mmCIF file of C-alpha atoms in Angstrom:
data_model
loop_
_atom_site.group_PDB
_atom_site.id
_atom_site.type_symbol
_atom_site.label_atom_id
_atom_site.label_comp_id
_atom_site.label_asym_id
_atom_site.label_seq_id
_atom_site.Cartn_x
_atom_site.Cartn_y
_atom_site.Cartn_z
ATOM 1 C CA MET Q 1329 -77.482 -107.869 43.635
ATOM 2 C CA ARG Q 1330 -74.584 -105.683 44.693
ATOM 3 C CA ARG Q 1331 -74.320 -101.958 44.066
ATOM 4 C CA ILE Q 1332 -71.129 -100.335 42.794
ATOM 5 C CA THR Q 1333 -70.107 -96.900 44.063
ATOM 6 C CA GLY Q 1334 -67.231 -94.998 42.537
ATOM 7 C CA ALA Q 1335 -65.725 -92.663 45.144
ATOM 8 C CA ALA Q 1336 -63.106 -90.385 43.620
ATOM 9 C CA PHE Q 1337 -60.900 -87.569 44.867
ATOM 10 C CA LEU Q 1338 -60.635 -84.987 42.080
ATOM 11 C CA SER Q 1339 -59.040 -81.644 41.412
ATOM 12 C CA LEU Q 1340 -61.167 -78.969 39.756
ATOM 13 C CA ASP Q 1341 -59.591 -79.877 36.423
ATOM 14 C CA GLY Q 1342 -60.399 -83.558 36.878
ATOM 15 C CA VAL Q 1343 -57.056 -85.001 37.997
ATOM 16 C CA MET Q 1344 -57.269 -87.952 40.408
ATOM 17 C CA GLN Q 1345 -53.653 -89.127 40.417
ATOM 18 C CA ALA Q 1346 -51.844 -89.713 43.717
ATOM 19 C CA PRO Q 1347 -54.020 -87.796 46.178
ATOM 20 C CA GLY Q 1348 -52.489 -89.660 49.111
ATOM 21 C CA GLY Q 1349 -48.771 -88.887 48.976
ATOM 22 C CA PRO Q 1350 -45.716 -87.903 46.878
ATOM 23 C CA THR Q 1351 -44.562 -91.505 46.323
ATOM 24 C CA GLU Q 1352 -48.015 -92.967 45.649
ATOM 25 C CA ASP Q 1353 -47.885 -92.655 41.848
ATOM 26 C CA TYR Q 1354 -45.400 -90.360 40.129
ATOM 27 C CA THR Q 1355 -45.658 -92.058 36.730
ATOM 28 C CA GLY Q 1356 -45.698 -89.643 33.819
ATOM 29 C CA GLY Q 1357 -43.571 -87.221 35.829
ATOM 30 C CA PHE Q 1358 -46.438 -86.385 38.180
ATOM 31 C CA ASP Q 1359 -45.047 -84.156 40.943
ATOM 32 C CA GLN Q 1360 -48.122 -83.058 42.919
ATOM 33 C CA GLY Q 1361 -48.755 -86.244 44.924
ATOM 34 C CA GLY Q 1362 -50.429 -85.754 48.284
ATOM 35 C CA TRP Q 1363 -52.659 -82.885 47.212
ATOM 36 C CA LEU Q 1364 -55.640 -84.242 49.201
ATOM 37 C CA PHE Q 1365 -53.952 -83.590 52.529
ATOM 38 C CA ARG Q 1366 -53.031 -80.037 51.589
ATOM 39 C CA PHE Q 1367 -56.752 -79.246 51.370
ATOM 40 C CA GLY Q 1368 -58.287 -81.829 53.706
ATOM 41 C CA ASP Q 1369 -60.594 -80.788 56.539
ATOM 42 C CA ASP Q 1370 -63.054 -82.351 58.969
ATOM 43 C CA GLY Q 1371 -65.796 -82.318 56.337
ATOM 44 C CA ILE Q 1372 -63.871 -84.452 53.858
ATOM 45 C CA PHE Q 1373 -62.563 -86.831 56.510
ATOM 46 C CA ASP Q 1374 -66.102 -87.280 57.849
ATOM 47 C CA THR Q 1375 -67.200 -88.129 54.303
ATOM 48 C CA ILE Q 1376 -64.461 -90.751 54.019
ATOM 49 C CA GLY Q 1377 -65.413 -92.156 57.411
ATOM 50 C CA SER Q 1378 -69.047 -92.494 56.380
ATOM 51 C CA LEU Q 1379 -68.108 -94.129 53.094
ATOM 52 C CA PHE Q 1380 -66.078 -96.840 54.797
ATOM 53 C CA GLY Q 1381 -68.129 -97.087 57.982
ATOM 54 C CA GLY Q 1382 -70.093 -100.198 57.021
ATOM 55 C CA GLU Q 1383 -69.529 -103.497 55.271
ATOM 56 C CA TYR Q 1384 -68.095 -103.312 51.758
ATOM 57 C CA ASP Q 1385 -65.804 -104.938 49.235
ATOM 58 C CA LEU Q 1386 -63.312 -103.046 47.091
ATOM 59 C CA LEU Q 1387 -63.270 -102.984 43.289
ATOM 60 C CA LEU Q 1388 -59.832 -101.934 42.077
ATOM 61 C CA GLY Q 1389 -57.622 -101.687 39.023
ATOM 62 C CA ARG Q 1390 -54.274 -103.442 39.222
ATOM 63 C CA ARG Q 1391 -52.151 -100.378 39.945
ATOM 64 C CA THR Q 1392 -54.391 -99.115 42.740
ATOM 65 C CA TYR Q 1393 -54.401 -102.642 44.160
ATOM 66 C CA ASP Q 1394 -50.588 -102.586 44.175
ATOM 67 C CA ILE Q 1395 -50.570 -99.179 45.894
ATOM 68 C CA PHE Q 1396 -53.055 -100.303 48.546
ATOM 69 C CA GLY Q 1397 -51.457 -103.718 49.042
ATOM 70 C CA SER Q 1398 -48.022 -102.203 49.614
ATOM 71 C CA TYR Q 1399 -49.311 -99.788 52.250
ATOM 72 C CA TRP Q 1400 -52.476 -100.719 54.089
ATOM 73 C CA PRO Q 1401 -51.518 -104.182 55.437
ATOM 74 C CA TYR Q 1402 -48.439 -102.647 57.069
ATOM 75 C CA VAL Q 1403 -49.659 -99.271 58.284
ATOM 76 C CA GLU Q 1404 -49.413 -98.482 61.989
ATOM 77 C CA GLY Q 1405 -50.784 -95.846 64.340
ATOM 78 C CA GLU Q 1406 -54.142 -94.151 63.764
ATOM 79 C CA ALA Q 1407 -54.512 -95.620 60.272
ATOM 80 C CA ALA Q 1408 -54.059 -99.230 61.408
ATOM 81 C CA GLU Q 1409 -57.803 -99.714 61.908
ATOM 82 C CA MET Q 1410 -58.476 -98.717 58.300
ATOM 83 C CA GLY Q 1411 -55.683 -101.015 57.147
ATOM 84 C CA ALA Q 1412 -57.230 -103.932 59.013
ATOM 85 C CA ALA Q 1413 -60.653 -103.173 57.490
ATOM 86 C CA PHE Q 1414 -59.208 -103.115 53.973
ATOM 87 C CA THR Q 1415 -57.444 -106.417 54.641
ATOM 88 C CA ARG Q 1416 -60.693 -108.035 55.825
ATOM 89 C CA ALA Q 1417 -62.666 -106.741 52.845
ATOM 90 C CA GLY Q 1418 -62.867 -108.665 49.610
ATOM 91 C CA LYS Q 1419 -60.671 -107.044 46.994
ATOM 92 C CA HIS Q 1420 -61.813 -107.648 43.423
ATOM 93 C CA VAL Q 1421 -59.061 -106.672 41.012
ATOM 94 C CA LEU Q 1422 -59.770 -105.950 37.349
ATOM 95 C CA THR Q 1423 -56.539 -106.825 35.570
ATOM 96 C CA ARG Q 1424 -55.316 -108.167 32.246
ATOM 97 C CA GLY Q 1425 -52.125 -109.536 33.801
ATOM 98 C CA ASP Q 1426 -51.436 -112.766 35.650
ATOM 99 C CA ARG Q 1427 -49.159 -111.573 38.447
ATOM 100 C CA PRO Q 1428 -50.165 -113.043 41.821
ATOM 101 C CA LEU Q 1429 -52.608 -111.181 44.072
ATOM 102 C CA GLU Q 1430 -50.747 -111.631 47.335
ATOM 103 C CA TRP Q 1431 -52.930 -109.617 49.711
ATOM 104 C CA GLU Q 1432 -55.398 -111.871 51.492
ATOM 105 C CA ASN Q 1433 -59.044 -111.879 50.370
ATOM 106 C CA SER Q 1434 -58.075 -110.823 46.834
ATOM 107 C CA HIS Q 1435 -59.867 -112.053 43.719
ATOM 108 C CA ARG Q 1436 -58.999 -111.642 40.054
ATOM 109 C CA LEU Q 1437 -61.423 -110.240 37.459
ATOM 110 C CA THR Q 1438 -60.282 -110.527 33.858
ATOM 111 C CA GLY Q 1439 -62.812 -108.271 32.160
ATOM 112 C CA ILE Q 1440 -65.933 -106.150 32.422
ATOM 113 C CA GLY Q 1441 -68.058 -109.268 32.061
ATOM 114 C CA ASP Q 1442 -66.573 -110.580 35.302
ATOM 115 C CA VAL Q 1443 -67.598 -107.363 37.041
ATOM 116 C CA ALA Q 1444 -71.149 -107.730 35.741
ATOM 117 C CA ALA Q 1445 -71.265 -111.310 37.008
ATOM 118 C CA LEU Q 1446 -69.894 -110.253 40.409
ATOM 119 C CA LYS Q 1447 -72.517 -107.519 40.641
ATOM 120 C CA ARG Q 1448 -75.267 -110.130 40.265
ATOM 121 C CA THR Q 1449 -74.042 -112.133 43.265
ATOM 122 C CA ASP Q 1450 -74.977 -111.721 46.901
ATOM 123 C CA GLY Q 1451 -72.489 -109.921 49.085
ATOM 124 C CA PRO Q 1452 -71.373 -106.503 50.251
ATOM 125 C CA ASP Q 1453 -71.670 -103.535 47.949
ATOM 126 C CA LEU Q 1454 -68.522 -102.566 46.075
ATOM 127 C CA ILE Q 1455 -66.537 -99.337 46.417
ATOM 128 C CA ILE Q 1456 -64.056 -98.197 43.776
ATOM 129 C CA GLN Q 1457 -61.009 -96.281 44.955
ATOM 130 C CA GLY Q 1458 -58.512 -94.778 42.528
ATOM 131 C CA SER Q 1459 -58.456 -97.055 39.476
ATOM 132 C CA SER Q 1460 -58.966 -94.389 36.816
ATOM 133 C CA THR Q 1461 -58.621 -96.827 33.915
ATOM 134 C CA ILE Q 1462 -61.632 -98.968 34.862
ATOM 135 C CA TYR Q 1463 -64.237 -96.191 34.883
ATOM 136 C CA PRO Q 1464 -64.878 -95.787 31.127
ATOM 137 C CA GLY Q 1465 -65.661 -99.487 30.645
ATOM 138 C CA LEU Q 1466 -67.857 -99.718 33.732
ATOM 139 C CA LEU Q 1467 -69.784 -96.578 32.778
ATOM 140 C CA ALA Q 1468 -70.222 -97.807 29.213
ATOM 141 C CA GLU Q 1469 -71.843 -100.998 30.504
ATOM 142 C CA GLY Q 1470 -74.028 -99.196 33.047
ATOM 143 C CA LEU Q 1471 -72.421 -100.985 35.990
ATOM 144 C CA ILE Q 1472 -71.846 -97.996 38.280
ATOM 145 C CA ASP Q 1473 -74.825 -97.173 40.482
ATOM 146 C CA ARG Q 1474 -73.455 -94.099 42.220
ATOM 147 C CA LEU Q 1475 -70.590 -91.633 41.856
ATOM 148 C CA ILE Q 1476 -69.323 -89.717 44.887
ATOM 149 C CA LEU Q 1477 -67.023 -87.016 43.547
ATOM 150 C CA MET Q 1478 -64.941 -85.139 46.116
ATOM 151 C CA ILE Q 1479 -63.792 -82.109 44.146
ATOM 152 C CA PHE Q 1480 -61.005 -80.119 45.792
ATOM 153 C CA PRO Q 1481 -60.409 -76.404 45.195
ATOM 154 C CA VAL Q 1482 -57.191 -76.827 43.228
ATOM 155 C CA THR Q 1483 -56.124 -77.176 39.601
ATOM 156 C CA ILE Q 1484 -53.204 -79.509 38.976
ATOM 157 C CA GLY Q 1485 -52.774 -79.322 35.218
ATOM 158 C CA LYS Q 1486 -51.591 -82.814 34.373
ATOM 159 C CA GLY Q 1487 -52.192 -86.320 35.603
ATOM 160 C CA LYS Q 1488 -54.595 -89.243 35.349
ATOM 161 C CA ARG Q 1489 -58.246 -88.327 35.048
ATOM 162 C CA LEU Q 1490 -61.465 -90.043 36.019
ATOM 163 C CA PHE Q 1491 -63.296 -89.475 32.731
ATOM 164 C CA GLY Q 1492 -60.684 -90.692 30.278
ATOM 165 C CA ASP Q 1493 -60.864 -91.981 26.716
ATOM 166 C CA GLY Q 1494 -63.856 -94.227 26.148
ATOM 167 C CA THR Q 1495 -66.153 -92.548 28.666
ATOM 168 C CA PRO Q 1496 -69.657 -92.738 27.161
ATOM 169 C CA ALA Q 1497 -72.026 -89.814 26.742
ATOM 170 C CA GLY Q 1498 -74.792 -89.825 29.328
ATOM 171 C CA ALA Q 1499 -76.687 -87.787 31.888
ATOM 172 C CA LEU Q 1500 -76.334 -87.923 35.667
ATOM 173 C CA LYS Q 1501 -78.719 -86.790 38.375
ATOM 174 C CA MET Q 1502 -77.411 -85.233 41.576
ATOM 175 C CA VAL Q 1503 -78.840 -86.908 44.676
ATOM 176 C CA ASP Q 1504 -76.783 -85.176 47.379
ATOM 177 C CA HIS Q 1505 -74.172 -82.479 47.809
ATOM 178 C CA LYS Q 1506 -72.276 -80.512 50.422
ATOM 179 C CA VAL Q 1507 -69.366 -78.098 50.626
ATOM 180 C CA THR Q 1508 -66.725 -78.524 53.323
ATOM 181 C CA ALA Q 1509 -65.163 -75.690 55.306
ATOM 182 C CA LYS Q 1510 -62.130 -75.503 52.986
ATOM 183 C CA GLY Q 1511 -64.254 -75.541 49.853
ATOM 184 C CA THR Q 1512 -64.249 -79.172 48.751
ATOM 185 C CA VAL Q 1513 -67.488 -80.026 46.943
ATOM 186 C CA VAL Q 1514 -68.825 -83.508 47.704
ATOM 187 C CA ALA Q 1515 -71.294 -84.230 44.897
ATOM 188 C CA THR Q 1516 -73.181 -87.529 44.689
ATOM 189 C CA TYR Q 1517 -74.669 -88.627 41.383
ATOM 190 C CA GLU Q 1518 -76.682 -91.548 40.071
ATOM 191 C CA PRO Q 1519 -77.272 -92.517 36.416
ATOM 192 C CA GLY Q 1520 -79.730 -90.190 34.688
ATOM 193 C CA GLY Q 1521 -80.250 -91.877 31.342
ATOM 194 C CA GLY Q 1522 -79.096 -90.659 27.957
ATOM 195 C CA ILE Q 1523 -78.509 -87.095 26.868
ATOM 196 C CA PRO Q 1524 -81.770 -85.647 25.457
ATOM 197 C CA THR Q 1525 -81.759 -85.610 21.680
ATOM 198 C CA HIS Q 1526 -83.875 -82.451 21.375
ATOM 199 C CA GLY Q 1527 -83.517 -79.028 22.920
ATOM 200 C CA ALA Q 1528 -84.705 -75.452 22.599
ATOM 201 C CA PHE Q 1529 -81.678 -74.212 20.689
ATOM 202 C CA PRO Q 1530 -81.418 -70.615 19.443
ATOM 203 C CA GLU Q 1531 -81.928 -70.090 15.734
ATOM 204 C CA PRO Q 1532 -78.607 -70.430 13.900
ATOM 205 C CA SER Q 1533 -77.066 -67.428 12.228
ATOM 206 C CA THR Q 1534 -77.735 -67.060 8.503
ATOM 207 C CA SER Q 1535 -74.919 -64.568 7.915
ATOM 208 C CA ASP Q 1536 -72.367 -65.040 5.167
ATOM 209 C CA ARG Q 1537 -69.668 -65.023 7.844
ATOM 210 C CA GLU Q 1538 -71.361 -67.976 9.626
ATOM 211 C CA ALA Q 1539 -71.715 -69.832 6.334
ATOM 212 C CA GLU Q 1540 -67.983 -69.421 5.754
ATOM 213 C CA ARG Q 1541 -67.220 -70.615 9.299
ATOM 214 C CA GLN Q 1542 -69.359 -73.712 8.747
ATOM 215 C CA ARG Q 1543 -67.559 -74.408 5.463
ATOM 216 C CA ARG Q 1544 -64.183 -74.172 7.160
ATOM 217 C CA MET Q 1545 -65.265 -76.476 10.005
ATOM 218 C CA LYS Q 1546 -66.359 -79.136 7.519
ATOM 219 C CA ALA Q 1547 -63.097 -78.761 5.633
ATOM 220 C CA GLY Q 1548 -61.059 -79.030 8.834
ATOM 221 C CA SER Q 1549 -59.430 -75.637 8.315
ATOM 222 C CA TRP Q 1550 -61.188 -73.642 11.040
#
């Protein structure tokens, strides 16, 4: 049985689009690409090194696969070692399309059921990079075992977000955390079950003003 870890670079307001560079993904008019490197420090790069320091496969959406496949097999200099590791790793691509997967060691997944079947096989654990669109479905099916959220001290305002439409309600438990020198919070979570259905809520107001507010909420005019 493989484990699936989602490792995401996030702004404080939840944006994960194009952390790596200005030309990575400017769809939707996104103009803040490369924000990771404006706030990166030894702490975050050590975290990345630890994440990719062992044996792993990658689980990717189609667009992140295209971004990675157009860069990492060709990169030179200090990053060439990482490029070679990504090329060696199995790359499991969740996609509805039928365009060829031209990067070696790439495998097509056509739906969430394929991910569940892959998870039941023997092999390296899976790491998600980017791929914002695949998170809601994986979370809804309980397929993600761990979330490593690297939350940078910046608000970006617009862009693709990790917890998009379709993200299910649920609790998480924090299993590790640290703060880097430049203020990036690295928070690691595992599934924590459902949201409790009961709580010690304060007694609701019985004022006429509250009754009117409740009436307007129900009517959609508040």
